[in-house]
Tab-separated table of C-alpha atoms in Angstrom:
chain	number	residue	atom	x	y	z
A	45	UNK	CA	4.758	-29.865	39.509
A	46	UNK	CA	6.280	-27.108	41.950
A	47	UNK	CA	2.214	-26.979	43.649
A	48	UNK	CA	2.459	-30.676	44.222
A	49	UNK	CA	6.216	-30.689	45.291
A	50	UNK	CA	5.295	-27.737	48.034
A	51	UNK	CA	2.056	-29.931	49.136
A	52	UNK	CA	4.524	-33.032	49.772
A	53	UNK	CA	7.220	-30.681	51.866
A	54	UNK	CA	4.096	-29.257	54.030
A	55	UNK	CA	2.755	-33.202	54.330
A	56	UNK	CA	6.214	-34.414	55.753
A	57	UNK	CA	6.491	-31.207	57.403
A	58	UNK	CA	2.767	-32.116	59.234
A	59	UNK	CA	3.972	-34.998	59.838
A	60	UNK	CA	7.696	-34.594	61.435
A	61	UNK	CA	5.474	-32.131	64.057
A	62	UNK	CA	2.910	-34.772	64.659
A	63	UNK	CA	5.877	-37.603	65.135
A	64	UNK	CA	7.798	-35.204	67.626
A	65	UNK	CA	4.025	-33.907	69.697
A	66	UNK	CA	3.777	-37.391	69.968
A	67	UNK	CA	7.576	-38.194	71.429
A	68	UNK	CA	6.934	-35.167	73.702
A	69	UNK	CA	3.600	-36.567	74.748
A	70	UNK	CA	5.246	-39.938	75.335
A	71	UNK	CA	7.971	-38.464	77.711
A	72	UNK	CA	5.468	-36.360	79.422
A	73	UNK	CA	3.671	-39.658	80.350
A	74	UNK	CA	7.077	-41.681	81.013
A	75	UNK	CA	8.330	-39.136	83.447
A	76	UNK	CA	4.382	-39.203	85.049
A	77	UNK	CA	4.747	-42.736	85.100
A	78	UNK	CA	8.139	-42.669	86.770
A	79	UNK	CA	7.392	-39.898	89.204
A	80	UNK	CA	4.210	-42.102	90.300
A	81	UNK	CA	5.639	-44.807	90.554
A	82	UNK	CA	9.015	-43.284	92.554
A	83	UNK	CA	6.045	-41.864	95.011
A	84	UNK	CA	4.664	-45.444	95.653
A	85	UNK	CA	8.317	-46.961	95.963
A	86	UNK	CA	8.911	-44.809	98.507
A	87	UNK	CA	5.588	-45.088	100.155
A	88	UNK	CA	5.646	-48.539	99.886
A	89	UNK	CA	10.052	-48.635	101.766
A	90	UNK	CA	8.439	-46.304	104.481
A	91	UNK	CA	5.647	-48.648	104.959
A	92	UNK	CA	7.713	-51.573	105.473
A	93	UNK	CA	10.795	-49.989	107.268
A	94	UNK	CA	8.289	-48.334	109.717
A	95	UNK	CA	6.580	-51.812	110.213
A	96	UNK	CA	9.755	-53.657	111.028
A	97	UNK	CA	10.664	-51.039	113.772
A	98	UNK	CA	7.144	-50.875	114.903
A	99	UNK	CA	7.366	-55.376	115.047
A	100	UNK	CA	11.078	-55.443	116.933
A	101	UNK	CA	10.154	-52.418	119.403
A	102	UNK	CA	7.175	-54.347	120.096
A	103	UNK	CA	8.046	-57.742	120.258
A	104	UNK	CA	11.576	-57.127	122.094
A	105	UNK	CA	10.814	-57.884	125.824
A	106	UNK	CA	13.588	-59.264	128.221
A	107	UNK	CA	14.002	-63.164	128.548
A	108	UNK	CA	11.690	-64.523	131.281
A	109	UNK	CA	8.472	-61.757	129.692
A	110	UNK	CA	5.305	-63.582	130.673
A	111	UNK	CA	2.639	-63.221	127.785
A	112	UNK	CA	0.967	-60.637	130.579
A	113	UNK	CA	3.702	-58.240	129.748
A	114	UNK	CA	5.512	-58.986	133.799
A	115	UNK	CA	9.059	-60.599	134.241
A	116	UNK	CA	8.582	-64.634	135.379
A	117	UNK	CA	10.437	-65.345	138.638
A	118	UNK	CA	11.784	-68.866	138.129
A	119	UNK	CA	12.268	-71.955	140.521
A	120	UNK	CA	15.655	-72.375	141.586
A	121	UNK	CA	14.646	-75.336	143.297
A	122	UNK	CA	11.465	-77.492	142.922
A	123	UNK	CA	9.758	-76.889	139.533
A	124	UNK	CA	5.897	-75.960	140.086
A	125	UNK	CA	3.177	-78.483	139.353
A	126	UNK	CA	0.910	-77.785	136.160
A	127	UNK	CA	-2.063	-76.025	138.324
A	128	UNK	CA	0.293	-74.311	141.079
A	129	UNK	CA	-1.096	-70.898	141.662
A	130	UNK	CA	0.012	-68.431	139.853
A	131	UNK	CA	0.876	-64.418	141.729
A	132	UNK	CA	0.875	-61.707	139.791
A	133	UNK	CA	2.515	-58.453	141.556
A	134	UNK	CA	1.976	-55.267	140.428
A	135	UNK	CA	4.723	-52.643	141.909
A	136	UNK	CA	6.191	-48.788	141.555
A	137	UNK	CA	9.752	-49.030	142.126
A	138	UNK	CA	8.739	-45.491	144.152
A	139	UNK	CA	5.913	-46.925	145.949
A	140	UNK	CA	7.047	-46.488	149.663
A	141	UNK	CA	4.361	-48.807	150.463
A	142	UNK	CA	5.769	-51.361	147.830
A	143	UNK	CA	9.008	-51.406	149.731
A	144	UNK	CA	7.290	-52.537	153.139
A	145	UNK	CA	5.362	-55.394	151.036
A	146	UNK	CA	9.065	-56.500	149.673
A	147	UNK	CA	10.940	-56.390	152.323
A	148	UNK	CA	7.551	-58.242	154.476
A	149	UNK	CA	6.895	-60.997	151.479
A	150	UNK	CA	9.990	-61.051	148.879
A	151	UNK	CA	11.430	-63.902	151.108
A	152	UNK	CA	8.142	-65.503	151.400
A	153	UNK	CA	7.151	-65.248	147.643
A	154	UNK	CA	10.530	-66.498	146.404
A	155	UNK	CA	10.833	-69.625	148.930
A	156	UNK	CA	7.050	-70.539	148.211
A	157	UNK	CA	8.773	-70.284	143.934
A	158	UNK	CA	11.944	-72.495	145.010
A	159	UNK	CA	9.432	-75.249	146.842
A	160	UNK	CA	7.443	-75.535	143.542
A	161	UNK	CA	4.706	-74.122	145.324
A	162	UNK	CA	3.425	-71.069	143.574
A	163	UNK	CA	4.634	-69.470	140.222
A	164	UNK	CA	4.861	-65.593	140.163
A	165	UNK	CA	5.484	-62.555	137.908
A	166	UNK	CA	6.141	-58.682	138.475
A	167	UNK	CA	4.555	-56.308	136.747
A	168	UNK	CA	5.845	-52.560	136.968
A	169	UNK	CA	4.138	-49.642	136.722
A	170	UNK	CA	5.592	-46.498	136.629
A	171	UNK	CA	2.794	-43.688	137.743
A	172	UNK	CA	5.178	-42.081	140.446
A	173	UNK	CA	7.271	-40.518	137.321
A	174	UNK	CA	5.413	-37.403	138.024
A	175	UNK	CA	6.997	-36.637	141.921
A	176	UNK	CA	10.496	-37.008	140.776
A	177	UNK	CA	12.646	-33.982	141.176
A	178	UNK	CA	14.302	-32.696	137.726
A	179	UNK	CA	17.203	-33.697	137.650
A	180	UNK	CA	16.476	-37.321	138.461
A	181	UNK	CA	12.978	-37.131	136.396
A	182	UNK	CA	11.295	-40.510	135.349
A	183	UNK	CA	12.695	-42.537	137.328
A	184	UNK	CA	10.031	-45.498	138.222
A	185	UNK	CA	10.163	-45.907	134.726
A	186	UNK	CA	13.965	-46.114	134.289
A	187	UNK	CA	14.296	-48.179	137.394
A	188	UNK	CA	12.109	-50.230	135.195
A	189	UNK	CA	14.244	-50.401	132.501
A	190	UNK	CA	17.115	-51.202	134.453
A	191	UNK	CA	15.463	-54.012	136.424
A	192	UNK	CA	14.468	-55.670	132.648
A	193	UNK	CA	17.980	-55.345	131.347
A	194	UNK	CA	19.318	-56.989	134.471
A	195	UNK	CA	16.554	-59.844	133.615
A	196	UNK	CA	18.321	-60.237	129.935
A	197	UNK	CA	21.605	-61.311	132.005
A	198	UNK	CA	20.144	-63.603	134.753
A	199	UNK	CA	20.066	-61.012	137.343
A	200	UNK	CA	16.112	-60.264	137.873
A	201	UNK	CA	15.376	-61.055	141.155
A	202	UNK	CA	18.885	-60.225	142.634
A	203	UNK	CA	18.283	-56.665	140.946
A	204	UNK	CA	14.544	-55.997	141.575
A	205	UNK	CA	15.584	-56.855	145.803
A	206	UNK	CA	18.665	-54.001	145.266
A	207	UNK	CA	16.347	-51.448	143.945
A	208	UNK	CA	13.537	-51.520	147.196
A	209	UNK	CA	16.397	-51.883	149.241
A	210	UNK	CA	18.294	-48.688	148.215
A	211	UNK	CA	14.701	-46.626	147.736
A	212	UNK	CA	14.683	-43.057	148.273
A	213	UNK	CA	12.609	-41.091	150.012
A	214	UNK	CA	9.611	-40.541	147.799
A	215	UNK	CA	10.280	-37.949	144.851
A	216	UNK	CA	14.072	-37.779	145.501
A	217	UNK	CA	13.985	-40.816	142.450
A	218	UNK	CA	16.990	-42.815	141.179
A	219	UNK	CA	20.138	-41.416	139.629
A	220	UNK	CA	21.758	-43.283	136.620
A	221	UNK	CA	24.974	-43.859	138.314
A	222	UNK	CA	22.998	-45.731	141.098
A	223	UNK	CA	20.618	-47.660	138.255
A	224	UNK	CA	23.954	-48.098	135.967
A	225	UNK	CA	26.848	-48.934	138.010
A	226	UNK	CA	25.784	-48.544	142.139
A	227	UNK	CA	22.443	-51.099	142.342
A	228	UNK	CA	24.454	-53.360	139.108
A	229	UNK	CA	27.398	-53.604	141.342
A	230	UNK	CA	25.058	-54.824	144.470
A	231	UNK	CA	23.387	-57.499	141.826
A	232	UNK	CA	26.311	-59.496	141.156
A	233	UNK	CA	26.258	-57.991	137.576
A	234	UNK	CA	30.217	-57.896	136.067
A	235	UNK	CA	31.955	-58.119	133.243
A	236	UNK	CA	30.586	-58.821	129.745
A	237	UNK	CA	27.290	-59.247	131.976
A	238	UNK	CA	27.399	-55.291	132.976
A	239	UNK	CA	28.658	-54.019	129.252
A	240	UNK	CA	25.334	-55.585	128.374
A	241	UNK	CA	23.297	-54.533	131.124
A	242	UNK	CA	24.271	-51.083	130.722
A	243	UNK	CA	24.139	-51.205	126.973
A	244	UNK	CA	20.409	-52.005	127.162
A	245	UNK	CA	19.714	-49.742	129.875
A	246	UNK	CA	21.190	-46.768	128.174
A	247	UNK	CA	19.897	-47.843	124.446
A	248	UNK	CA	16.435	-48.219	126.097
A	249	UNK	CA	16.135	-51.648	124.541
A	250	UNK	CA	12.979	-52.676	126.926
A	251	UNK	CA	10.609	-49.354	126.647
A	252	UNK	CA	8.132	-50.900	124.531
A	253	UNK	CA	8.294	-53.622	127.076
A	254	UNK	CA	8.221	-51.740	129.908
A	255	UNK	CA	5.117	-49.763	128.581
A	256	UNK	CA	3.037	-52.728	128.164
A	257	UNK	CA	3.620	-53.718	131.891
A	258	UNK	CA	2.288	-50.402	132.854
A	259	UNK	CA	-0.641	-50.513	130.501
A	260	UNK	CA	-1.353	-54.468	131.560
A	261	UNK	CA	-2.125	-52.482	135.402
A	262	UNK	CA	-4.972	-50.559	133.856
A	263	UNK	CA	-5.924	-52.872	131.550
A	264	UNK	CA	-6.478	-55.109	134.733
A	265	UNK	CA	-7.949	-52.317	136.282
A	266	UNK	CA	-5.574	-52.304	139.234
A	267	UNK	CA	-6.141	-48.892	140.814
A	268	UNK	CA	-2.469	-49.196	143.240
A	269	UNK	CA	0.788	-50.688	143.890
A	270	UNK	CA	1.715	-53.049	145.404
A	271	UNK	CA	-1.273	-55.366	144.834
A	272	UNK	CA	-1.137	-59.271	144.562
A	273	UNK	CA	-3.426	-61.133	142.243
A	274	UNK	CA	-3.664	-64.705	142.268
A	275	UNK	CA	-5.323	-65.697	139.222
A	276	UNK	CA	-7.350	-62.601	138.639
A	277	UNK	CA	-8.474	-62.100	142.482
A	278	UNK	CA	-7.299	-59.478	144.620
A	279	UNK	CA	-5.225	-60.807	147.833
A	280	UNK	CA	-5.934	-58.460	150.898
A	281	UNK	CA	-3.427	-58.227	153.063
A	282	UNK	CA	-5.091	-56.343	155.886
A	283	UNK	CA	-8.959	-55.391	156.563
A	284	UNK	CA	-9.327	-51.752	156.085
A	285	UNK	CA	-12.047	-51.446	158.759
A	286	UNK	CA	-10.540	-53.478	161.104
A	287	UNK	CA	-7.010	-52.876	160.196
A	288	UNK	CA	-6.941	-56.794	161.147
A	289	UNK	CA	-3.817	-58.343	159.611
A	290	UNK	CA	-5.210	-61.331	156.953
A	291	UNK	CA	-1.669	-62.572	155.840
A	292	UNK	CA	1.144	-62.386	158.425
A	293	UNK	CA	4.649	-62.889	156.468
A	294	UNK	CA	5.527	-66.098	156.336
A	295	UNK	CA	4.993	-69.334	154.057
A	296	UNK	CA	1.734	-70.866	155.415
A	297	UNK	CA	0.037	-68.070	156.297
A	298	UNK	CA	0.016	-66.784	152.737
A	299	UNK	CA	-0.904	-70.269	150.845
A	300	UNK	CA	-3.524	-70.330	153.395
A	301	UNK	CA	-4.835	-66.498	151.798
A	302	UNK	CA	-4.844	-68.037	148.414
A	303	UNK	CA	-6.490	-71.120	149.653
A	304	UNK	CA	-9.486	-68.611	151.173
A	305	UNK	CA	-9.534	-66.765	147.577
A	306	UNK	CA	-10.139	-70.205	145.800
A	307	UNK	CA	-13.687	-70.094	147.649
A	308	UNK	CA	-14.672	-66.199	147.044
């Protein structure tokens, strides 16, 4: 009887080890399972959270974006007819040579917009970053930040005409006072308008934006600023071997350049 009574103790003794191995096993695999599954959790947040930035910073563009990544310049008089050509200009806010085109055609281009007669959109590059002194560094690129945020409160055009007309000499650039508060003040932009205008320019709410205009000038393979498209054709403002003037500045004279591109 005492052989048989020891063989039962070691059975339930085999056993109690075998039940507890196989607890121990079973935690081992829960906390496995758990870990894994923590590891795809968090995979799986990063995923999404990086997605949703990745979606706003690319889909936030200023109010009047064209779906060619430039800033629409709207009628404020006669709304365009359904095949009125449309302009494309590419410009550095840097580009001396941009600055004569503006000051030549801005008038033209925006009372050939008001008489319905054209539609247009700027597209900004910002390849002059590289001459900009230090302390005023990037600053085609901010000026083209500042000029979208001035777009998000109704002040495009009045802000894209302060910034050529307050240019600095080439590689001198734009300080942040002048983008900020000087060229806002020369805009019209006050009150709420300015906290908001400022607010974007320093949060940098348009660089996604803004770096899709640029990239739209290669992708177009536009080699320089300022040049004027009209539906994917070149306009050419003056012969190079000549140096004949081809468009003079003034209303006819440049409908009459887009009616001569029509037949090339």
């Amino acid at each position: 009887m005492a052989n048989n009574s020891n063989l039962s103790k070691r059975a339930a003794l085999r056993q109690q080890q075998e039940l507890e191995e196989r607890q121990q096993r079973n935690r081992r695999m829960l906390v496995m399972g758990l870990s894994a599954l923590t590891v795809v959790l968090v995979a799986v947040v990063t995923i999404v959270v990086v997605s949703v930035w990745k979606k706003q910073s690319d889909t936030t563009a200023p109010p009047n974006a064209t779906a060619g990544h430039g800033i629409q310049l709207h009628s404020k008089g006669t709304q365009p007819a359904a095949d009125a050509p449309h302009v494309v200009i590419y410009e550095d806010y840097q580009c001396p040579a941009c600055k004569v085109r503006e000051h030549e055609f801005g008038d033209v281009v925006t009372q050939l917009i008001d008489e319905g007669r054209i539609t247009a959109e700027i597209r900004t590059a910002y390849f002059l970053d590289d001459v900009n002194r230090q302390d005023n560094f990037k600053s085609s690129s901010r000026a083209a930040l500042a000029a979208a945020a001035a777009d998000s409160v109704g002040k495009y055009r009045e802000y894209h005409k302060v910034i050529f007309d307050n240019q600095p000499q080439e590689g001198r650039g734009f300080t942040d006072e002048q983008l900020r508060v000087d060229f806002a003040a020369q805009a019209g932009i006050t009150g709420e308008d300015l906290t908001a205008f400022q607010k974007a320019y320093d949060e940098k709410t348009y660089q996604a934006f803004a770096e899709r205009s640029y990239r739209a000038m290669t992708d177009n393979k536009i080699t320089g600023t300022p040049t004027f498209t009209v539906d994917g054709k070149t306009l050419v403002f003056i012969d190079e071997k000549t140096k004949q003037v081809l468009i003079e500045p003034n209303a006819e004279s440049f409908m009459a350049a887009i009616e001569r591109l029509k037949t090339t």
